Amino acid sequence: MLSTQINVIPSGSLNKAKWDNCINTSHNGLVYATSTYLDAMATHWAGMVLNDYKYVMPLPWRKKMLVQYIYPPAFVQQLGIFSAGDISAEVVSLFIKAIPAKYKYCEMHFNYANLLQGNNVIMRKNYLLNLSPGYDKLYNAYSRSAIRNITKANNAGVTVRDGIAPAAIIQMHRGRFGDNIGATADDYDRFLTLCNTLLQKKQCITAGAYDATGKLIAGSVYFIYKNRVTFILNGNTPESLTCGATHLLKDHVIQKLAGSGYVLDFEGSDFENFARFYRQFGAKEVEHYFTLTINRLPFLLRHLKR
């Protein structure tokens, strides 16, 4: 029988072994919700726990001007409720109602197994590619544009190597986007630490594309967890966009993992340019997740935040 008593426990007091076991055995378990990931990327976090870690939900939080609020940490796409059991509408409602009132503003990305509705909910897209088929079958599903760019890169002498240092890829990413994606210098430092931790656990793979002179012009970071390989970060130079290097780099990873049974999670996107790129490799928009906003701020601040 499902208890209705949800405990909210600071991360330092959680039973991390039970927490991670819940995420690992959940039918919707995602790498973002593991204690390793949250400890690395969240400024602070607490865990909502129901029925002795049968159901869990992380609450990443910060404080600004004495106001505590829940926020989506950088490089974290989906959190929400995780369990090996059924995550019914009743369970979702129970958790949302149990979010402590001390968090005056909440912006939370729930995961694809948590169905939400309402005026304060936004539905977002996620593209996935099943890597169970062999490479030939996967390649035959590429668009003509993808194949044309892969050929262009090969003709330009672009080569791809595995095992690129995450720091080099992060540096390229920041060189192109700066801080315009909402990540701060501290976020990137945290992310690099996370990459190095997951490399040691063999849960991170990297690849880089080099031009004919041997210069690194594009790189990608992927995290492996359960049956998913998540495309978490890409870095590239302007040159890579004109010679097809980014297409060759994606093709290399797909070829490497073809027939593995993994699902390649492209991590989005609501931005059409990115979504178009993912679709060129046969990715299908088969998953949606939801962003919930709760605004408990005082009247004046509430309308400014809105």
PDB file of C-alpha atoms in Angstrom:
ATOM      1  CA  MET A   1       0.000   0.000   0.000  1.00  0.00           C
ATOM      2  CA  LEU A   2       1.309   3.423  -0.955  1.00  0.00           C
ATOM      3  CA  SER A   3       2.092   5.623   2.028  1.00  0.00           C
ATOM      4  CA  THR A   4       1.355   9.323   1.728  1.00  0.00           C
ATOM      5  CA  GLN A   5       4.193  10.411   4.012  1.00  0.00           C
ATOM      6  CA  ILE A   6       6.938  12.013   1.921  1.00  0.00           C
ATOM      7  CA  ASN A   7      10.149  12.932   3.712  1.00  0.00           C
ATOM      8  CA  VAL A   8      12.307  15.804   2.453  1.00  0.00           C
ATOM      9  CA  ILE A   9      15.924  15.046   3.365  1.00  0.00           C
ATOM     10  CA  PRO A  10      19.023  17.227   2.793  1.00  0.00           C
ATOM     11  CA  SER A  11      21.451  15.569   0.389  1.00  0.00           C
ATOM     12  CA  GLY A  12      24.080  15.158   3.092  1.00  0.00           C
ATOM     13  CA  SER A  13      21.671  13.083   5.199  1.00  0.00           C
ATOM     14  CA  LEU A  14      20.287  10.877   2.409  1.00  0.00           C
ATOM     15  CA  ASN A  15      21.102   7.200   2.183  1.00  0.00           C
ATOM     16  CA  LYS A  16      22.926   7.587  -1.148  1.00  0.00           C
ATOM     17  CA  ALA A  17      23.131   3.804  -1.693  1.00  0.00           C
ATOM     18  CA  LYS A  18      19.345   3.489  -1.451  1.00  0.00           C
ATOM     19  CA  TRP A  19      18.866   6.626  -3.535  1.00  0.00           C
ATOM     20  CA  ASP A  20      21.079   5.392  -6.367  1.00  0.00           C
ATOM     21  CA  ASN A  21      19.532   1.924  -6.213  1.00  0.00           C
ATOM     22  CA  CYS A  22      16.116   3.512  -6.728  1.00  0.00           C
ATOM     23  CA  ILE A  23      17.340   5.458  -9.763  1.00  0.00           C
ATOM     24  CA  ASN A  24      19.141   2.415 -11.189  1.00  0.00           C
ATOM     25  CA  THR A  25      16.127   0.102 -10.833  1.00  0.00           C
ATOM     26  CA  SER A  26      13.562   2.685 -11.965  1.00  0.00           C
ATOM     27  CA  HIS A  27      11.939   2.070 -15.339  1.00  0.00           C
ATOM     28  CA  ASN A  28      12.593   5.762 -16.028  1.00  0.00           C
ATOM     29  CA  GLY A  29      16.008   6.056 -14.352  1.00  0.00           C
ATOM     30  CA  LEU A  30      18.211   8.775 -15.851  1.00  0.00           C
ATOM     31  CA  VAL A  31      21.823   9.715 -15.202  1.00  0.00           C
ATOM     32  CA  TYR A  32      20.862  13.253 -14.124  1.00  0.00           C
ATOM     33  CA  ALA A  33      19.139  11.928 -10.983  1.00  0.00           C
ATOM     34  CA  THR A  34      22.072   9.907  -9.626  1.00  0.00           C
ATOM     35  CA  SER A  35      23.710  11.254  -6.492  1.00  0.00           C
ATOM     36  CA  THR A  36      27.034  11.597  -8.332  1.00  0.00           C
ATOM     37  CA  TYR A  37      25.457  13.870 -10.936  1.00  0.00           C
ATOM     38  CA  LEU A  38      23.453  15.956  -8.463  1.00  0.00           C
ATOM     39  CA  ASP A  39      26.367  16.345  -6.042  1.00  0.00           C
ATOM     40  CA  ALA A  40      28.456  17.660  -8.935  1.00  0.00           C
ATOM     41  CA  MET A  41      25.989  19.992 -10.658  1.00  0.00           C
ATOM     42  CA  ALA A  42      23.549  21.271  -8.008  1.00  0.00           C
ATOM     43  CA  THR A  43      24.530  24.130  -5.710  1.00  0.00           C
ATOM     44  CA  HIS A  44      22.405  22.450  -3.027  1.00  0.00           C
ATOM     45  CA  TRP A  45      19.861  19.659  -3.251  1.00  0.00           C
ATOM     46  CA  ALA A  46      17.425  17.737  -1.121  1.00  0.00           C
ATOM     47  CA  GLY A  47      15.668  14.461  -1.790  1.00  0.00           C
ATOM     48  CA  MET A  48      11.960  13.759  -1.497  1.00  0.00           C
ATOM     49  CA  VAL A  49      11.591  10.145  -0.380  1.00  0.00           C
ATOM     50  CA  LEU A  50       8.476   7.983  -0.248  1.00  0.00           C
ATOM     51  CA  ASN A  51       8.121   4.398   1.044  1.00  0.00           C
ATOM     52  CA  ASP A  52      11.776   3.891   2.042  1.00  0.00           C
ATOM     53  CA  TYR A  53      13.265   5.059  -1.282  1.00  0.00           C
ATOM     54  CA  LYS A  54      10.726   3.256  -3.472  1.00  0.00           C
ATOM     55  CA  TYR A  55       9.864   6.659  -4.949  1.00  0.00           C
ATOM     56  CA  VAL A  56      12.300   9.587  -4.988  1.00  0.00           C
ATOM     57  CA  MET A  57      12.451  13.102  -6.400  1.00  0.00           C
ATOM     58  CA  PRO A  58      15.438  15.494  -6.225  1.00  0.00           C
ATOM     59  CA  LEU A  59      15.018  19.161  -5.383  1.00  0.00           C
ATOM     60  CA  PRO A  60      18.034  21.234  -6.528  1.00  0.00           C
ATOM     61  CA  TRP A  61      17.877  24.586  -4.761  1.00  0.00           C
ATOM     62  CA  ARG A  62      19.612  27.905  -4.322  1.00  0.00           C
ATOM     63  CA  LYS A  63      19.160  31.014  -2.211  1.00  0.00           C
ATOM     64  CA  LYS A  64      19.061  34.596  -3.494  1.00  0.00           C
ATOM     65  CA  MET A  65      18.280  37.621  -1.355  1.00  0.00           C
ATOM     66  CA  LEU A  66      17.195  35.271   1.444  1.00  0.00           C
ATOM     67  CA  VAL A  67      14.714  33.545  -0.889  1.00  0.00           C
ATOM     68  CA  GLN A  68      15.134  29.797  -1.425  1.00  0.00           C
ATOM     69  CA  TYR A  69      14.086  28.515  -4.835  1.00  0.00           C
ATOM     70  CA  ILE A  70      14.189  25.328  -6.891  1.00  0.00           C
ATOM     71  CA  TYR A  71      15.986  25.565 -10.213  1.00  0.00           C
ATOM     72  CA  PRO A  72      17.154  23.313 -13.086  1.00  0.00           C
ATOM     73  CA  PRO A  73      20.961  22.935 -12.770  1.00  0.00           C
ATOM     74  CA  ALA A  74      23.092  23.357 -15.886  1.00  0.00           C
ATOM     75  CA  PHE A  75      23.428  20.220 -18.046  1.00  0.00           C
ATOM     76  CA  VAL A  76      20.431  18.588 -16.347  1.00  0.00           C
ATOM     77  CA  GLN A  77      17.553  17.979 -18.739  1.00  0.00           C
ATOM     78  CA  GLN A  78      15.074  15.877 -16.752  1.00  0.00           C
ATOM     79  CA  LEU A  79      14.531  15.165 -13.061  1.00  0.00           C
ATOM     80  CA  GLY A  80      11.158  14.653 -11.372  1.00  0.00           C
ATOM     81  CA  ILE A  81       9.905  11.403  -9.818  1.00  0.00           C
ATOM     82  CA  PHE A  82      11.681   8.059 -10.239  1.00  0.00           C
ATOM     83  CA  SER A  83      10.528   4.590  -9.268  1.00  0.00           C
ATOM     84  CA  ALA A  84      10.400   0.972 -10.367  1.00  0.00           C
ATOM     85  CA  GLY A  85       6.689   1.166  -9.576  1.00  0.00           C
ATOM     86  CA  ASP A  86       3.829   2.866 -11.331  1.00  0.00           C
ATOM     87  CA  ILE A  87       4.133   6.658 -11.355  1.00  0.00           C
ATOM     88  CA  SER A  88       0.459   7.485 -11.518  1.00  0.00           C
ATOM     89  CA  ALA A  89      -1.190  10.883 -11.639  1.00  0.00           C
ATOM     90  CA  GLU A  90      -1.926  10.368  -7.945  1.00  0.00           C
ATOM     91  CA  VAL A  91       1.791   9.931  -7.180  1.00  0.00           C
ATOM     92  CA  VAL A  92       2.755  12.983  -9.245  1.00  0.00           C
ATOM     93  CA  SER A  93       0.152  15.108  -7.455  1.00  0.00           C
ATOM     94  CA  LEU A  94       1.307  13.798  -4.066  1.00  0.00           C
ATOM     95  CA  PHE A  95       4.905  14.845  -4.698  1.00  0.00           C
ATOM     96  CA  ILE A  96       4.032  18.266  -6.079  1.00  0.00           C
ATOM     97  CA  LYS A  97       1.823  19.037  -3.077  1.00  0.00           C
ATOM     98  CA  ALA A  98       4.621  17.934  -0.728  1.00  0.00           C
ATOM     99  CA  ILE A  99       7.212  20.404  -2.094  1.00  0.00           C
ATOM    100  CA  PRO A 100       8.059  22.512   0.974  1.00  0.00           C
ATOM    101  CA  ALA A 101       6.523  25.973   1.074  1.00  0.00           C
ATOM    102  CA  LYS A 102       9.918  27.490   1.927  1.00  0.00           C
ATOM    103  CA  TYR A 103      10.799  27.234  -1.763  1.00  0.00           C
ATOM    104  CA  LYS A 104       9.145  30.418  -2.978  1.00  0.00           C
ATOM    105  CA  TYR A 105       9.808  29.854  -6.663  1.00  0.00           C
ATOM    106  CA  CYS A 106      10.116  26.484  -8.405  1.00  0.00           C
ATOM    107  CA  GLU A 107      11.163  25.749 -11.972  1.00  0.00           C
ATOM    108  CA  MET A 108      11.406  21.979 -12.388  1.00  0.00           C
ATOM    109  CA  HIS A 109      11.969  19.727 -15.384  1.00  0.00           C
ATOM    110  CA  PHE A 110      10.061  16.509 -14.736  1.00  0.00           C
ATOM    111  CA  ASN A 111      10.970  13.379 -16.699  1.00  0.00           C
ATOM    112  CA  TYR A 112       9.144  11.694 -19.551  1.00  0.00           C
ATOM    113  CA  ALA A 113       7.309   9.243 -17.231  1.00  0.00           C
ATOM    114  CA  ASN A 114       5.763  12.036 -15.144  1.00  0.00           C
ATOM    115  CA  LEU A 115       2.674  13.308 -16.932  1.00  0.00           C
ATOM    116  CA  LEU A 116       1.690  16.852 -15.988  1.00  0.00           C
ATOM    117  CA  GLN A 117      -1.050  19.212 -17.115  1.00  0.00           C
ATOM    118  CA  GLY A 118      -2.009  22.795 -16.361  1.00  0.00           C
ATOM    119  CA  ASN A 119      -1.391  26.415 -17.266  1.00  0.00           C
ATOM    120  CA  ASN A 120       1.925  26.374 -15.406  1.00  0.00           C
ATOM    121  CA  VAL A 121       3.241  23.379 -17.387  1.00  0.00           C
ATOM    122  CA  ILE A 122       5.255  23.445 -20.624  1.00  0.00           C
ATOM    123  CA  MET A 123       5.731  20.320 -22.760  1.00  0.00           C
ATOM    124  CA  ARG A 124       9.210  19.910 -24.279  1.00  0.00           C
ATOM    125  CA  LYS A 125      10.624  17.652 -27.003  1.00  0.00           C
ATOM    126  CA  ASN A 126      13.294  14.992 -26.889  1.00  0.00           C
ATOM    127  CA  TYR A 127      14.728  13.092 -29.862  1.00  0.00           C
ATOM    128  CA  LEU A 128      15.877   9.473 -29.553  1.00  0.00           C
ATOM    129  CA  LEU A 129      17.566   6.980 -31.879  1.00  0.00           C
ATOM    130  CA  ASN A 130      17.443   3.233 -31.248  1.00  0.00           C
ATOM    131  CA  LEU A 131      20.951   1.852 -31.840  1.00  0.00           C
ATOM    132  CA  SER A 132      19.917  -1.816 -31.865  1.00  0.00           C
ATOM    133  CA  PRO A 133      20.092  -2.182 -35.680  1.00  0.00           C
ATOM    134  CA  GLY A 134      23.393  -2.666 -37.467  1.00  0.00           C
ATOM    135  CA  TYR A 135      25.255   0.323 -38.870  1.00  0.00           C
ATOM    136  CA  ASP A 136      24.160  -0.247 -42.473  1.00  0.00           C
ATOM    137  CA  LYS A 137      20.508  -0.024 -41.524  1.00  0.00           C
ATOM    138  CA  LEU A 138      21.101   3.066 -39.386  1.00  0.00           C
ATOM    139  CA  TYR A 139      23.122   4.734 -42.146  1.00  0.00           C
ATOM    140  CA  ASN A 140      20.381   4.063 -44.698  1.00  0.00           C
ATOM    141  CA  ALA A 141      18.017   6.126 -42.539  1.00  0.00           C
ATOM    142  CA  TYR A 142      20.262   9.220 -42.758  1.00  0.00           C
ATOM    143  CA  SER A 143      19.005  12.162 -44.771  1.00  0.00           C
ATOM    144  CA  ARG A 144      20.694  13.137 -48.043  1.00  0.00           C
ATOM    145  CA  SER A 145      22.006  16.245 -46.296  1.00  0.00           C
ATOM    146  CA  ALA A 146      23.735  14.174 -43.601  1.00  0.00           C
ATOM    147  CA  ILE A 147      25.326  11.852 -46.158  1.00  0.00           C
ATOM    148  CA  ARG A 148      26.453  14.817 -48.264  1.00  0.00           C
ATOM    149  CA  ASN A 149      28.139  16.450 -45.252  1.00  0.00           C
ATOM    150  CA  ILE A 150      29.821  13.208 -44.174  1.00  0.00           C
ATOM    151  CA  THR A 151      31.227  12.821 -47.682  1.00  0.00           C
ATOM    152  CA  LYS A 152      32.391  16.439 -47.660  1.00  0.00           C
ATOM    153  CA  ALA A 153      34.243  15.904 -44.371  1.00  0.00           C
ATOM    154  CA  ASN A 154      35.943  12.743 -45.634  1.00  0.00           C
ATOM    155  CA  ASN A 155      37.016  14.498 -48.837  1.00  0.00           C
ATOM    156  CA  ALA A 156      38.431  17.383 -46.759  1.00  0.00           C
ATOM    157  CA  GLY A 157      40.622  14.981 -44.817  1.00  0.00           C
ATOM    158  CA  VAL A 158      38.724  15.285 -41.529  1.00  0.00           C
ATOM    159  CA  THR A 159      39.427  12.408 -39.138  1.00  0.00           C
ATOM    160  CA  VAL A 160      37.791  11.369 -35.863  1.00  0.00           C
ATOM    161  CA  ARG A 161      39.513  10.093 -32.731  1.00  0.00           C
ATOM    162  CA  ASP A 162      38.095   8.728 -29.467  1.00  0.00           C
ATOM    163  CA  GLY A 163      39.142   9.647 -25.950  1.00  0.00           C
ATOM    164  CA  ILE A 164      39.445  13.422 -26.287  1.00  0.00           C
ATOM    165  CA  ALA A 165      39.991  15.324 -23.036  1.00  0.00           C
ATOM    166  CA  PRO A 166      36.641  16.794 -21.903  1.00  0.00           C
ATOM    167  CA  ALA A 167      38.371  20.093 -21.047  1.00  0.00           C
ATOM    168  CA  ALA A 168      39.248  20.658 -24.719  1.00  0.00           C
ATOM    169  CA  ILE A 169      35.650  20.048 -25.787  1.00  0.00           C
ATOM    170  CA  ILE A 170      34.268  22.325 -23.076  1.00  0.00           C
ATOM    171  CA  GLN A 171      36.707  25.050 -24.144  1.00  0.00           C
ATOM    172  CA  MET A 172      35.450  24.857 -27.751  1.00  0.00           C
ATOM    173  CA  HIS A 173      31.850  24.908 -26.543  1.00  0.00           C
ATOM    174  CA  ARG A 174      32.448  28.040 -24.489  1.00  0.00           C
ATOM    175  CA  GLY A 175      34.360  29.604 -27.368  1.00  0.00           C
ATOM    176  CA  ARG A 176      31.286  29.310 -29.565  1.00  0.00           C
ATOM    177  CA  PHE A 177      28.466  29.975 -27.106  1.00  0.00           C
ATOM    178  CA  GLY A 178      30.167  31.917 -24.316  1.00  0.00           C
ATOM    179  CA  ASP A 179      27.770  32.059 -21.391  1.00  0.00           C
ATOM    180  CA  ASN A 180      24.742  32.538 -23.649  1.00  0.00           C
ATOM    181  CA  ILE A 181      23.179  29.155 -22.824  1.00  0.00           C
ATOM    182  CA  GLY A 182      22.754  30.077 -19.166  1.00  0.00           C
ATOM    183  CA  ALA A 183      25.758  28.164 -17.823  1.00  0.00           C
ATOM    184  CA  THR A 184      28.241  30.051 -15.660  1.00  0.00           C
ATOM    185  CA  ALA A 185      31.980  29.578 -15.209  1.00  0.00           C
ATOM    186  CA  ASP A 186      31.198  27.647 -12.024  1.00  0.00           C
ATOM    187  CA  ASP A 187      28.784  25.395 -13.937  1.00  0.00           C
ATOM    188  CA  TYR A 188      31.489  24.537 -16.480  1.00  0.00           C
ATOM    189  CA  ASP A 189      33.982  23.804 -13.703  1.00  0.00           C
ATOM    190  CA  ARG A 190      31.453  21.518 -12.041  1.00  0.00           C
ATOM    191  CA  PHE A 191      30.692  19.844 -15.357  1.00  0.00           C
ATOM    192  CA  LEU A 192      34.367  19.148 -16.039  1.00  0.00           C
ATOM    193  CA  THR A 193      34.700  17.530 -12.613  1.00  0.00           C
ATOM    194  CA  LEU A 194      31.623  15.413 -13.376  1.00  0.00           C
ATOM    195  CA  CYS A 195      33.038  14.338 -16.760  1.00  0.00           C
ATOM    196  CA  ASN A 196      36.303  13.240 -15.172  1.00  0.00           C
ATOM    197  CA  THR A 197      34.427  11.332 -12.448  1.00  0.00           C
ATOM    198  CA  LEU A 198      32.268   9.504 -14.996  1.00  0.00           C
ATOM    199  CA  LEU A 199      35.317   8.772 -17.159  1.00  0.00           C
ATOM    200  CA  GLN A 200      36.788   6.878 -14.217  1.00  0.00           C
ATOM    201  CA  LYS A 201      33.525   4.943 -13.921  1.00  0.00           C
ATOM    202  CA  LYS A 202      33.557   4.230 -17.674  1.00  0.00           C
ATOM    203  CA  GLN A 203      30.251   6.095 -18.002  1.00  0.00           C
ATOM    204  CA  CYS A 204      31.587   8.867 -20.244  1.00  0.00           C
ATOM    205  CA  ILE A 205      32.817   8.685 -23.829  1.00  0.00           C
ATOM    206  CA  THR A 206      34.305  11.475 -25.906  1.00  0.00           C
ATOM    207  CA  ALA A 207      35.252  11.904 -29.548  1.00  0.00           C
ATOM    208  CA  GLY A 208      36.874  14.684 -31.548  1.00  0.00           C
ATOM    209  CA  ALA A 209      37.135  15.670 -35.214  1.00  0.00           C
ATOM    210  CA  TYR A 210      40.465  16.942 -36.581  1.00  0.00           C
ATOM    211  CA  ASP A 211      41.074  18.811 -39.810  1.00  0.00           C
ATOM    212  CA  ALA A 212      43.721  17.814 -42.362  1.00  0.00           C
ATOM    213  CA  THR A 213      46.385  19.753 -40.435  1.00  0.00           C
ATOM    214  CA  GLY A 214      45.672  17.900 -37.195  1.00  0.00           C
ATOM    215  CA  LYS A 215      43.757  20.722 -35.508  1.00  0.00           C
ATOM    216  CA  LEU A 216      40.831  19.798 -33.228  1.00  0.00           C
ATOM    217  CA  ILE A 217      37.743  21.464 -34.717  1.00  0.00           C
ATOM    218  CA  ALA A 218      34.833  19.625 -33.058  1.00  0.00           C
ATOM    219  CA  GLY A 219      34.232  17.349 -30.106  1.00  0.00           C
ATOM    220  CA  SER A 220      31.381  15.646 -28.258  1.00  0.00           C
ATOM    221  CA  VAL A 221      30.781  14.324 -24.756  1.00  0.00           C
ATOM    222  CA  TYR A 222      28.344  11.470 -24.082  1.00  0.00           C
ATOM    223  CA  PHE A 223      27.233   9.943 -20.783  1.00  0.00           C
ATOM    224  CA  ILE A 224      26.297   6.262 -20.547  1.00  0.00           C
ATOM    225  CA  TYR A 225      23.711   5.154 -18.012  1.00  0.00           C
ATOM    226  CA  LYS A 226      21.574   2.027 -18.120  1.00  0.00           C
ATOM    227  CA  ASN A 227      20.359   1.687 -21.723  1.00  0.00           C
ATOM    228  CA  ARG A 228      20.952   5.333 -22.713  1.00  0.00           C
ATOM    229  CA  VAL A 229      23.861   7.117 -24.287  1.00  0.00           C
ATOM    230  CA  THR A 230      23.115  10.803 -23.745  1.00  0.00           C
ATOM    231  CA  PHE A 231      24.624  13.437 -26.028  1.00  0.00           C
ATOM    232  CA  ILE A 232      25.424  15.929 -23.306  1.00  0.00           C
ATOM    233  CA  LEU A 233      27.793  18.509 -24.859  1.00  0.00           C
ATOM    234  CA  ASN A 234      29.196  19.506 -28.213  1.00  0.00           C
ATOM    235  CA  GLY A 235      32.031  21.895 -28.952  1.00  0.00           C
ATOM    236  CA  ASN A 236      33.082  23.105 -32.378  1.00  0.00           C
ATOM    237  CA  THR A 237      34.791  25.832 -34.342  1.00  0.00           C
ATOM    238  CA  PRO A 238      33.274  27.820 -37.247  1.00  0.00           C
ATOM    239  CA  GLU A 239      35.424  25.725 -39.606  1.00  0.00           C
ATOM    240  CA  SER A 240      33.693  22.526 -38.502  1.00  0.00           C
ATOM    241  CA  LEU A 241      30.336  23.896 -39.637  1.00  0.00           C
ATOM    242  CA  THR A 242      31.513  24.402 -43.203  1.00  0.00           C
ATOM    243  CA  CYS A 243      33.411  21.161 -43.797  1.00  0.00           C
ATOM    244  CA  GLY A 244      30.881  18.645 -42.439  1.00  0.00           C
ATOM    245  CA  ALA A 245      32.955  17.732 -39.369  1.00  0.00           C
ATOM    246  CA  THR A 246      30.008  17.759 -36.966  1.00  0.00           C
ATOM    247  CA  HIS A 247      28.132  15.287 -39.181  1.00  0.00           C
ATOM    248  CA  LEU A 248      31.164  13.014 -39.457  1.00  0.00           C
ATOM    249  CA  LEU A 249      31.602  13.144 -35.684  1.00  0.00           C
ATOM    250  CA  LYS A 250      27.995  12.104 -35.052  1.00  0.00           C
ATOM    251  CA  ASP A 251      28.245   9.357 -37.664  1.00  0.00           C
ATOM    252  CA  HIS A 252      31.399   8.038 -35.969  1.00  0.00           C
ATOM    253  CA  VAL A 253      29.624   7.631 -32.617  1.00  0.00           C
ATOM    254  CA  ILE A 254      26.577   6.004 -34.219  1.00  0.00           C
ATOM    255  CA  GLN A 255      28.836   3.583 -36.130  1.00  0.00           C
ATOM    256  CA  LYS A 256      30.758   2.782 -32.948  1.00  0.00           C
ATOM    257  CA  LEU A 257      27.585   1.999 -30.971  1.00  0.00           C
ATOM    258  CA  ALA A 258      25.505   0.403 -33.755  1.00  0.00           C
ATOM    259  CA  GLY A 259      24.033  -2.946 -32.723  1.00  0.00           C
ATOM    260  CA  SER A 260      24.720  -2.241 -29.035  1.00  0.00           C
ATOM    261  CA  GLY A 261      21.100  -2.054 -27.926  1.00  0.00           C
ATOM    262  CA  TYR A 262      21.615   1.422 -26.519  1.00  0.00           C
ATOM    263  CA  VAL A 263      19.271   4.313 -27.171  1.00  0.00           C
ATOM    264  CA  LEU A 264      21.008   7.495 -28.318  1.00  0.00           C
ATOM    265  CA  ASP A 265      19.422  10.409 -26.490  1.00  0.00           C
ATOM    266  CA  PHE A 266      20.003  13.632 -28.432  1.00  0.00           C
ATOM    267  CA  GLU A 267      18.746  15.662 -25.430  1.00  0.00           C
ATOM    268  CA  GLY A 268      16.170  17.821 -27.181  1.00  0.00           C
ATOM    269  CA  SER A 269      15.512  20.034 -28.859  1.00  0.00           C
ATOM    270  CA  ASP A 270      12.957  22.804 -28.815  1.00  0.00           C
ATOM    271  CA  PHE A 271      15.284  24.769 -31.109  1.00  0.00           C
ATOM    272  CA  GLU A 272      14.439  23.894 -34.703  1.00  0.00           C
ATOM    273  CA  ASN A 273      18.004  24.169 -36.027  1.00  0.00           C
ATOM    274  CA  PHE A 274      19.214  21.566 -33.542  1.00  0.00           C
ATOM    275  CA  ALA A 275      16.127  19.395 -34.041  1.00  0.00           C
ATOM    276  CA  ARG A 276      16.685  19.417 -37.801  1.00  0.00           C
ATOM    277  CA  PHE A 277      20.278  18.247 -37.282  1.00  0.00           C
ATOM    278  CA  TYR A 278      19.133  15.349 -35.078  1.00  0.00           C
ATOM    279  CA  ARG A 279      16.450  14.284 -37.542  1.00  0.00           C
ATOM    280  CA  GLN A 280      19.096  14.013 -40.266  1.00  0.00           C
ATOM    281  CA  PHE A 281      20.407  10.931 -38.450  1.00  0.00           C
ATOM    282  CA  GLY A 282      17.033   9.219 -38.215  1.00  0.00           C
ATOM    283  CA  ALA A 283      16.215  10.447 -34.706  1.00  0.00           C
ATOM    284  CA  LYS A 284      12.526  10.441 -33.928  1.00  0.00           C
ATOM    285  CA  GLU A 285      10.641  12.769 -31.602  1.00  0.00           C
ATOM    286  CA  VAL A 286       9.292   9.968 -29.437  1.00  0.00           C
ATOM    287  CA  GLU A 287       9.585  11.443 -25.975  1.00  0.00           C
ATOM    288  CA  HIS A 288       8.179  14.474 -24.209  1.00  0.00           C
ATOM    289  CA  TYR A 289       8.944  15.858 -20.781  1.00  0.00           C
ATOM    290  CA  PHE A 290       7.411  18.681 -18.801  1.00  0.00           C
ATOM    291  CA  THR A 291       8.525  21.871 -17.072  1.00  0.00           C
ATOM    292  CA  LEU A 292       6.477  22.928 -14.058  1.00  0.00           C
ATOM    293  CA  THR A 293       6.601  26.444 -12.591  1.00  0.00           C
ATOM    294  CA  ILE A 294       5.311  27.275  -9.106  1.00  0.00           C
ATOM    295  CA  ASN A 295       5.422  30.948  -8.115  1.00  0.00           C
ATOM    296  CA  ARG A 296       4.937  31.628  -4.399  1.00  0.00           C
ATOM    297  CA  LEU A 297       6.846  34.892  -4.366  1.00  0.00           C
ATOM    298  CA  PRO A 298       5.361  38.002  -2.753  1.00  0.00           C
ATOM    299  CA  PHE A 299       2.998  39.910  -5.038  1.00  0.00           C
ATOM    300  CA  LEU A 300       5.453  42.418  -6.522  1.00  0.00           C
ATOM    301  CA  LEU A 301       8.276  39.915  -6.983  1.00  0.00           C
ATOM    302  CA  ARG A 302       5.853  37.366  -8.438  1.00  0.00           C
ATOM    303  CA  HIS A 303       4.906  39.613 -11.326  1.00  0.00           C
ATOM    304  CA  LEU A 304       8.476  40.726 -11.943  1.00  0.00           C
ATOM    305  CA  LYS A 305       9.573  37.071 -12.171  1.00  0.00           C
ATOM    306  CA  ARG A 306       6.706  36.209 -14.510  1.00  0.00           C
TER     307      ARG A 306
END
